[in-house]
Short mmCIF file of C-alpha atoms in Angstrom, two decimals:
data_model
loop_
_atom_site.label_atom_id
_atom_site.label_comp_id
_atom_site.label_asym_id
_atom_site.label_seq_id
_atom_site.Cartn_x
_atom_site.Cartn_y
_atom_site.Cartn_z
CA UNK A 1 69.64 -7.77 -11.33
CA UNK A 2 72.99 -9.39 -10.52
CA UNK A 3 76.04 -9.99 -13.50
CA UNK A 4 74.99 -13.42 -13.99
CA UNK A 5 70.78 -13.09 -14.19
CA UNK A 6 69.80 -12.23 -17.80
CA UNK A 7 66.26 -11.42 -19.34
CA UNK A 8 65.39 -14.01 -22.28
CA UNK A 9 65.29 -11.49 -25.14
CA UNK A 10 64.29 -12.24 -28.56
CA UNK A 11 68.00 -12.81 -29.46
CA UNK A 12 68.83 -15.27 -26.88
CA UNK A 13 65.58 -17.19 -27.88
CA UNK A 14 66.54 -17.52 -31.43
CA UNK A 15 69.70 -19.00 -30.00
CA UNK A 16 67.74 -21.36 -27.93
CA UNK A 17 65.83 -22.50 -31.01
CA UNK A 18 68.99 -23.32 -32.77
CA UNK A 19 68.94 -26.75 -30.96
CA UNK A 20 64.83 -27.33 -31.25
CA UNK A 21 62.91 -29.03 -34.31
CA UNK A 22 60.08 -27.06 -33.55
CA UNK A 23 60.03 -23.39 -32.35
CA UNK A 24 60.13 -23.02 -28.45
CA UNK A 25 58.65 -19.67 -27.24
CA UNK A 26 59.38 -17.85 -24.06
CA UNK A 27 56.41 -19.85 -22.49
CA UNK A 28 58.02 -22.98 -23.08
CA UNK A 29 60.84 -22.57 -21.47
CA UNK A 30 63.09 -21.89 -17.89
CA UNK A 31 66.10 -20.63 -18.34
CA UNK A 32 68.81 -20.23 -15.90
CA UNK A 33 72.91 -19.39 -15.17
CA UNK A 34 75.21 -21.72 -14.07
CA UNK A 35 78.94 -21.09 -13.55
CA UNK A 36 80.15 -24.19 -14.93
CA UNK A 37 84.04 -23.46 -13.94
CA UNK A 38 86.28 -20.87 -13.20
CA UNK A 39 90.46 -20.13 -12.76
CA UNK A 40 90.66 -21.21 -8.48
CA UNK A 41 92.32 -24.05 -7.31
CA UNK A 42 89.99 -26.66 -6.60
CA UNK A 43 89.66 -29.50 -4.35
CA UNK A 44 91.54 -31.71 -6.55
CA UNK A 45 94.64 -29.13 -6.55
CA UNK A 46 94.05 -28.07 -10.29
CA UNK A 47 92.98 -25.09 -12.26
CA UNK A 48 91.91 -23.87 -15.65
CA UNK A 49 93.85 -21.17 -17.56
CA UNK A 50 91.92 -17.89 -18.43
CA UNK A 51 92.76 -19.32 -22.01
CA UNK A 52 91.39 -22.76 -21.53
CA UNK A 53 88.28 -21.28 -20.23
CA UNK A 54 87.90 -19.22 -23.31
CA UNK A 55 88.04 -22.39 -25.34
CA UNK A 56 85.54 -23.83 -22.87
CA UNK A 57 83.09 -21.22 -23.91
CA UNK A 58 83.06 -22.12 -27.94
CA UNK A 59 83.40 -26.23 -26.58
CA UNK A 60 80.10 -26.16 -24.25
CA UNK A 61 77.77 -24.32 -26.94
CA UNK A 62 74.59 -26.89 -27.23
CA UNK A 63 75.87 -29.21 -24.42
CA UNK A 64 73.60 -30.77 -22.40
CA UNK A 65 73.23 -31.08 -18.75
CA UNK A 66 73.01 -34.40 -16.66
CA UNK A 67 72.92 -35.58 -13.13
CA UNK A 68 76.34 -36.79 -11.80
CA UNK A 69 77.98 -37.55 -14.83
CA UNK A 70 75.77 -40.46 -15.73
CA UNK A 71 75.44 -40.58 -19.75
CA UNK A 72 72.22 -42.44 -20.02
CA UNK A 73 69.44 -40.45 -22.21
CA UNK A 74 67.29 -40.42 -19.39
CA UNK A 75 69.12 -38.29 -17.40
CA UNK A 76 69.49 -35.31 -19.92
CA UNK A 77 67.93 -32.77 -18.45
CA UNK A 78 69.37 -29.10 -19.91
CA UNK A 79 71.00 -27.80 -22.75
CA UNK A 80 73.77 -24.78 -22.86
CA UNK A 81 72.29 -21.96 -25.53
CA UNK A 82 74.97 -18.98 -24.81
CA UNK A 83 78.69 -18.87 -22.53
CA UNK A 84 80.73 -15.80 -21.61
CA UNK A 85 84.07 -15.54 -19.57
CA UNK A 86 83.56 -13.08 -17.29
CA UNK A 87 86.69 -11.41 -15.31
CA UNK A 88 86.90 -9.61 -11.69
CA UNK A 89 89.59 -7.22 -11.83
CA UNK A 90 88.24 -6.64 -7.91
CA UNK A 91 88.20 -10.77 -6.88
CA UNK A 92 91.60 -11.98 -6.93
CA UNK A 93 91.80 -16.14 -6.79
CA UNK A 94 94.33 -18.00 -4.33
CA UNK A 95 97.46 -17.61 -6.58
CA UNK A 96 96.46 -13.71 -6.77
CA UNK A 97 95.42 -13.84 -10.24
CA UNK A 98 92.01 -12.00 -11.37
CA UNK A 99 89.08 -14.24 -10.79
CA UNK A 100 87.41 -15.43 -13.93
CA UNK A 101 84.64 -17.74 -14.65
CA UNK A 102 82.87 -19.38 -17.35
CA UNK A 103 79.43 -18.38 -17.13
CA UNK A 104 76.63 -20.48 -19.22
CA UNK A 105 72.99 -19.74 -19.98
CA UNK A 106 70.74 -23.08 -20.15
CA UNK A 107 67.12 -24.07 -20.74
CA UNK A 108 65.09 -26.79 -19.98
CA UNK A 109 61.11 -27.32 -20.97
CA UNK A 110 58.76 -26.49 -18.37
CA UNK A 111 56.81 -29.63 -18.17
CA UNK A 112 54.96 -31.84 -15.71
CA UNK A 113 58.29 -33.86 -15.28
CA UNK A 114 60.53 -30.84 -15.08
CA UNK A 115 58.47 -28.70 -12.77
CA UNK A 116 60.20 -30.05 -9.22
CA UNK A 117 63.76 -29.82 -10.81
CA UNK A 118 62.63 -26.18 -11.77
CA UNK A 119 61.51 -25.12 -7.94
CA UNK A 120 64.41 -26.98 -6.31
CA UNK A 121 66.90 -24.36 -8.74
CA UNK A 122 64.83 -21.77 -7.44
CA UNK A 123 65.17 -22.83 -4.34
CA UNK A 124 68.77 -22.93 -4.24
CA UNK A 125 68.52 -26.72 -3.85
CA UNK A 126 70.31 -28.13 -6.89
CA UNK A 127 73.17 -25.51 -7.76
CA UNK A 128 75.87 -27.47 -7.50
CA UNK A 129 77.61 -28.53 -10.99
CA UNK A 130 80.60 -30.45 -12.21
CA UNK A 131 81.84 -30.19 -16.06
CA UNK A 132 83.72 -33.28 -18.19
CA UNK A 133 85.67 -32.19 -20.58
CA UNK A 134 89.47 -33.11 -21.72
CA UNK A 135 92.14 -31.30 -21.89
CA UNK A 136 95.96 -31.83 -23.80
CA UNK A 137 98.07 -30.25 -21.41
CA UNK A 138 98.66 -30.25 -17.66
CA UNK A 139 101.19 -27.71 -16.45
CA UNK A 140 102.50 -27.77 -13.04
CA UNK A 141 102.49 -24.51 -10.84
CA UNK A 142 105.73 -25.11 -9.83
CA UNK A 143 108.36 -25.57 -12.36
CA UNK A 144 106.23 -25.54 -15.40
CA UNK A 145 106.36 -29.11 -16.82
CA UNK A 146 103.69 -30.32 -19.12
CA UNK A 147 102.25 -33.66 -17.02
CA UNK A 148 100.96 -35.30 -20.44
CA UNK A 149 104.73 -34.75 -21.74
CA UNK A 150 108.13 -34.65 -19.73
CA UNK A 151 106.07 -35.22 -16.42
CA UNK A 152 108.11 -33.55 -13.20
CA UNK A 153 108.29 -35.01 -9.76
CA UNK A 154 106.31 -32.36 -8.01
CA UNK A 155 103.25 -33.57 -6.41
CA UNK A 156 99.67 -31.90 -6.33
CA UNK A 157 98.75 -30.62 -2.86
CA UNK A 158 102.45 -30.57 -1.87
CA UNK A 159 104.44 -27.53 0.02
CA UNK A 160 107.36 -26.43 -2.54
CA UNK A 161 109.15 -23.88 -0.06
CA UNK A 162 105.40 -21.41 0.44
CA UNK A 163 103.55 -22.52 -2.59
CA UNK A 164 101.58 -25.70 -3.08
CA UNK A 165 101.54 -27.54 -6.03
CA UNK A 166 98.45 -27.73 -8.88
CA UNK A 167 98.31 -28.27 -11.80
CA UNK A 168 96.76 -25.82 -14.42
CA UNK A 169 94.60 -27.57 -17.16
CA UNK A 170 95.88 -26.12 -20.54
CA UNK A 171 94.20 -26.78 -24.18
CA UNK A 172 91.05 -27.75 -23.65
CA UNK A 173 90.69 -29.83 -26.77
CA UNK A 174 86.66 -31.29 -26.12
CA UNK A 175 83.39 -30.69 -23.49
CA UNK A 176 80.93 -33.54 -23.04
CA UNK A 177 78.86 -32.69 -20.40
CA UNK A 178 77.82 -30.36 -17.36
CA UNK A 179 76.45 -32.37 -14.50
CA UNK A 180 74.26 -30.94 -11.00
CA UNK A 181 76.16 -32.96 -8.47
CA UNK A 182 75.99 -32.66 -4.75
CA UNK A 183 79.68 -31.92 -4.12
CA UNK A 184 81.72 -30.18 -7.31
CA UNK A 185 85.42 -30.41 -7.40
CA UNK A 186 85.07 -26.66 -8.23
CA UNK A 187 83.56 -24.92 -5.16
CA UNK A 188 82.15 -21.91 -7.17
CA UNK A 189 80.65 -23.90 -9.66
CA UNK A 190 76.78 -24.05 -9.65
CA UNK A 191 73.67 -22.17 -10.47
CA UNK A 192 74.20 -18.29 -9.13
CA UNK A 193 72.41 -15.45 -8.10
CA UNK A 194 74.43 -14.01 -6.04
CA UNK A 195 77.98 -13.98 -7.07
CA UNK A 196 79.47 -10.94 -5.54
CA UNK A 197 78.24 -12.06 -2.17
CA UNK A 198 79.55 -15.80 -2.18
CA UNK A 199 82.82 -15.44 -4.20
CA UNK A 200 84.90 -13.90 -1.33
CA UNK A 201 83.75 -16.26 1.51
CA UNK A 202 84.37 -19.46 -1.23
CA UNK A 203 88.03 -18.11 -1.66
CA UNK A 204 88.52 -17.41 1.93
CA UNK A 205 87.57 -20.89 2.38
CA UNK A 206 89.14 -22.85 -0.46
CA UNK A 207 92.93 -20.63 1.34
CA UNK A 208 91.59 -22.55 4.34
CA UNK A 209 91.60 -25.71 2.68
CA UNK A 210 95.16 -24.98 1.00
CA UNK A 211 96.95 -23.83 4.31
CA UNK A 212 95.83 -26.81 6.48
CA UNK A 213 96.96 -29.14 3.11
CA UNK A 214 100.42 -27.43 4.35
CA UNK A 215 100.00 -28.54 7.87
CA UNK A 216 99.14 -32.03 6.75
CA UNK A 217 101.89 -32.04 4.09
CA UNK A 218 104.62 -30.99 6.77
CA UNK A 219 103.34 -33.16 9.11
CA UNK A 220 102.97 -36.17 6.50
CA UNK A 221 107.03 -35.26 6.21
CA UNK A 222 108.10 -35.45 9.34
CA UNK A 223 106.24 -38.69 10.52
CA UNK A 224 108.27 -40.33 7.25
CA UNK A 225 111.69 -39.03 8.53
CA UNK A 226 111.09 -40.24 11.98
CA UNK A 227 110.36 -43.87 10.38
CA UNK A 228 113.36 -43.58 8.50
CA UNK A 229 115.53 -43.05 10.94
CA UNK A 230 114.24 -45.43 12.94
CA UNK A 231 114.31 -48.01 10.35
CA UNK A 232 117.78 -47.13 9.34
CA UNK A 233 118.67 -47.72 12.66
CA UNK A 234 117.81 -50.82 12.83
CA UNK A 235 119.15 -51.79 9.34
CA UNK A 236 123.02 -50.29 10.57
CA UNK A 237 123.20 -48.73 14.01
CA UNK A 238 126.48 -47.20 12.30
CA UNK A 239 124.67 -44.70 9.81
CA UNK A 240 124.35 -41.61 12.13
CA UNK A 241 121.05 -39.72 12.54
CA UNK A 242 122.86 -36.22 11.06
CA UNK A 243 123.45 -38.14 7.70
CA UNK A 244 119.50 -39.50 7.73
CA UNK A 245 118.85 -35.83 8.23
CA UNK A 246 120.52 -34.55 5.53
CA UNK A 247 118.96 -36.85 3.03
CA UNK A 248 115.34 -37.01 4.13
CA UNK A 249 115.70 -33.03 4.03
CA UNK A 250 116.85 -32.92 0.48
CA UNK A 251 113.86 -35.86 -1.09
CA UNK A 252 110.47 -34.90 -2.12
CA UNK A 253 107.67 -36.18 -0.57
CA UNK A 254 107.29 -39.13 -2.77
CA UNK A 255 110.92 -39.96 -2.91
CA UNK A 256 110.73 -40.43 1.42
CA UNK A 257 107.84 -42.70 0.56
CA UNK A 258 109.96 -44.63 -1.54
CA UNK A 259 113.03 -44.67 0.33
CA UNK A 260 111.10 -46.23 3.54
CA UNK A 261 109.74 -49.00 1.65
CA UNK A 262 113.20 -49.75 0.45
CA UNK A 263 114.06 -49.60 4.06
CA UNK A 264 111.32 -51.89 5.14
CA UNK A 265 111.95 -54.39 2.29
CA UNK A 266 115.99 -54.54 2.82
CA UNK A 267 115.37 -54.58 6.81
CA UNK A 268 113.04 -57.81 6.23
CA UNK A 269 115.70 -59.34 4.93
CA UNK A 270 118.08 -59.28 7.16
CA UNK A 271 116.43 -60.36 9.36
CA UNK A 272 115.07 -63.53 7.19
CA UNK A 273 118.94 -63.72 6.39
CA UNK A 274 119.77 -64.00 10.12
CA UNK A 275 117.28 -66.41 11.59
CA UNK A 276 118.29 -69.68 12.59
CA UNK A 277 117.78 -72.72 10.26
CA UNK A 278 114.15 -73.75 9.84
CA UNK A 279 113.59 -70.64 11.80
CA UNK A 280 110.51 -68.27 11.08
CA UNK A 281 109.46 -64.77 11.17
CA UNK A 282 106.62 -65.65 13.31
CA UNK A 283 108.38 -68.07 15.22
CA UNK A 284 110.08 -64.95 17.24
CA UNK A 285 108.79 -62.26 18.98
CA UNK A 286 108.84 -59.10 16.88
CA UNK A 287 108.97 -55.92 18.56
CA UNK A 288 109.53 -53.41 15.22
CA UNK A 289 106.86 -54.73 13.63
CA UNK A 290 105.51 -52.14 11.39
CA UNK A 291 101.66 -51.64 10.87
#
């Protein structure tokens, strides 16, 4: 039996019967484990804390579960009876911290209505989940800085030097809702069977995904210095390229953003400024024309 099966014992089904009017016997019910979300990096460059996930566990008690986040009645499906943090001294995450995971234990009635839902988690077919919840703090993974507070100027999913930027979700202060969506923001998260198996080629994967953000990122740079010097060129031929250089190298990503539309703006008019009378842009042939 893997870490994250579990046989419903009497225990677990007096917790289960903590959220029915009328007693539910073992008969009644399926009951399955989902991870609902864990301490990686995910596609959204954020993270929980070990600590917020801990906090998760006590907030997602008696929650129910949904289908992509949509609230109406009809879509409650499963409810959350037991959570545990587990932690894999042996796993390490992308940051090279011990992987950890909140792991829940839900039930749903087996009835007429529920009995495809039922197969198609058996199958392996819907596994995929999502969690909403809010948290108070947002700490970025490079200098710190609380987000919701004295917000920094580093950017999620950019290079600082060798690390990337994400933020880790601090303070988890409420859970609404776990939903089965078709592609989680968490690439762990789901209905498992198989942990050990899956979690090394999901990391593998989501250092993939973080490593060719890098290429992008750097690539992303240097396409906005080239337009800046080109732009500052034809704003003052006068300003040399080695004191571009110098600047674009010292700005963060957003900052170059910035600075070119400044560029574009200030270069627009000029060249407004130095038409002839009566004279418009489209009037003359344009060969800078930026698209």
């Amino acid at each position: 039996m893997d870490s994250h099966d579990f046989i419903l014992t009497d225990e677990l089904l007096q917790m289960v019967n903590k959220f029915s009017r009328t007693p539910l016997t073992a008969d009644d019910i399926y009951t399955f484990p989902v991870i609902l979300c864990d301490n990686e990096v995910d596609r959204d460059h954020e993270r929980f804390s070990v600590d917020s996930l801990r906090k998760l566990a006590e907030l997602f008690i008696g929650k129910t579960g949904i289908f992509d986040h949509n609230p109406k009645g009809e879509n409650q499906t499963a409810r959350i009876f037991d959570t545990e943090v587990k932690i894999y001294t042996d796993n390490k995450n992308s940051v090279g911290e011990p992987y950890a995971c909140l792991v829940a234990k839900a039930y749903m009635l087996r009835t007429a209505k529920n009995q495809d839902l039922i197969a198609e988690i058996d199958a392996g077919i819907k596994k995929e989940v999502s969690v909403s919840c809010s948290v108070a703090s947002q700490i970025c993974s490079i200098c710190d800085a609380d987000m919701k507070k004295a917000p920094c100027s580093h950017i999620k999913g950019a290079s600082y030097g060798d690390k990337v930027c994400h933020f880790i979700l601090s303070e988890p202060t409420d859970a609404y809702e776990w939903s089965f969506v078709a592609i989680p923001a968490q690439p762990n998260a789901g209905v498992t069977k198989s942990f050990c198996n899956d979690i090394k080629t999901d990391v593998d994967s989501l250092k993939a995904e973080l490593e060719l953000a890098k290429s992008e990122n750097a690539i992303a740079r240097n396409m906005l210095k080239k337009d800046i010097l080109r732009l500052s060129f034809l704003y003052d031929p006068l300003i040399t390229a080695k004191t571009v250089g110098f600047l674009t190298g010292t700005l963060s990503f957003n900052k170059l953003i910035e600075l070119k539309e400044h560029l574009e703006r200030d270069l627009k008019e000029k060249n407004t400024r130095s038409l002839p009378f009566g004279c418009k842009n489209s009037d003359i042939n344009n060969d800078f024309k930026i698209n």
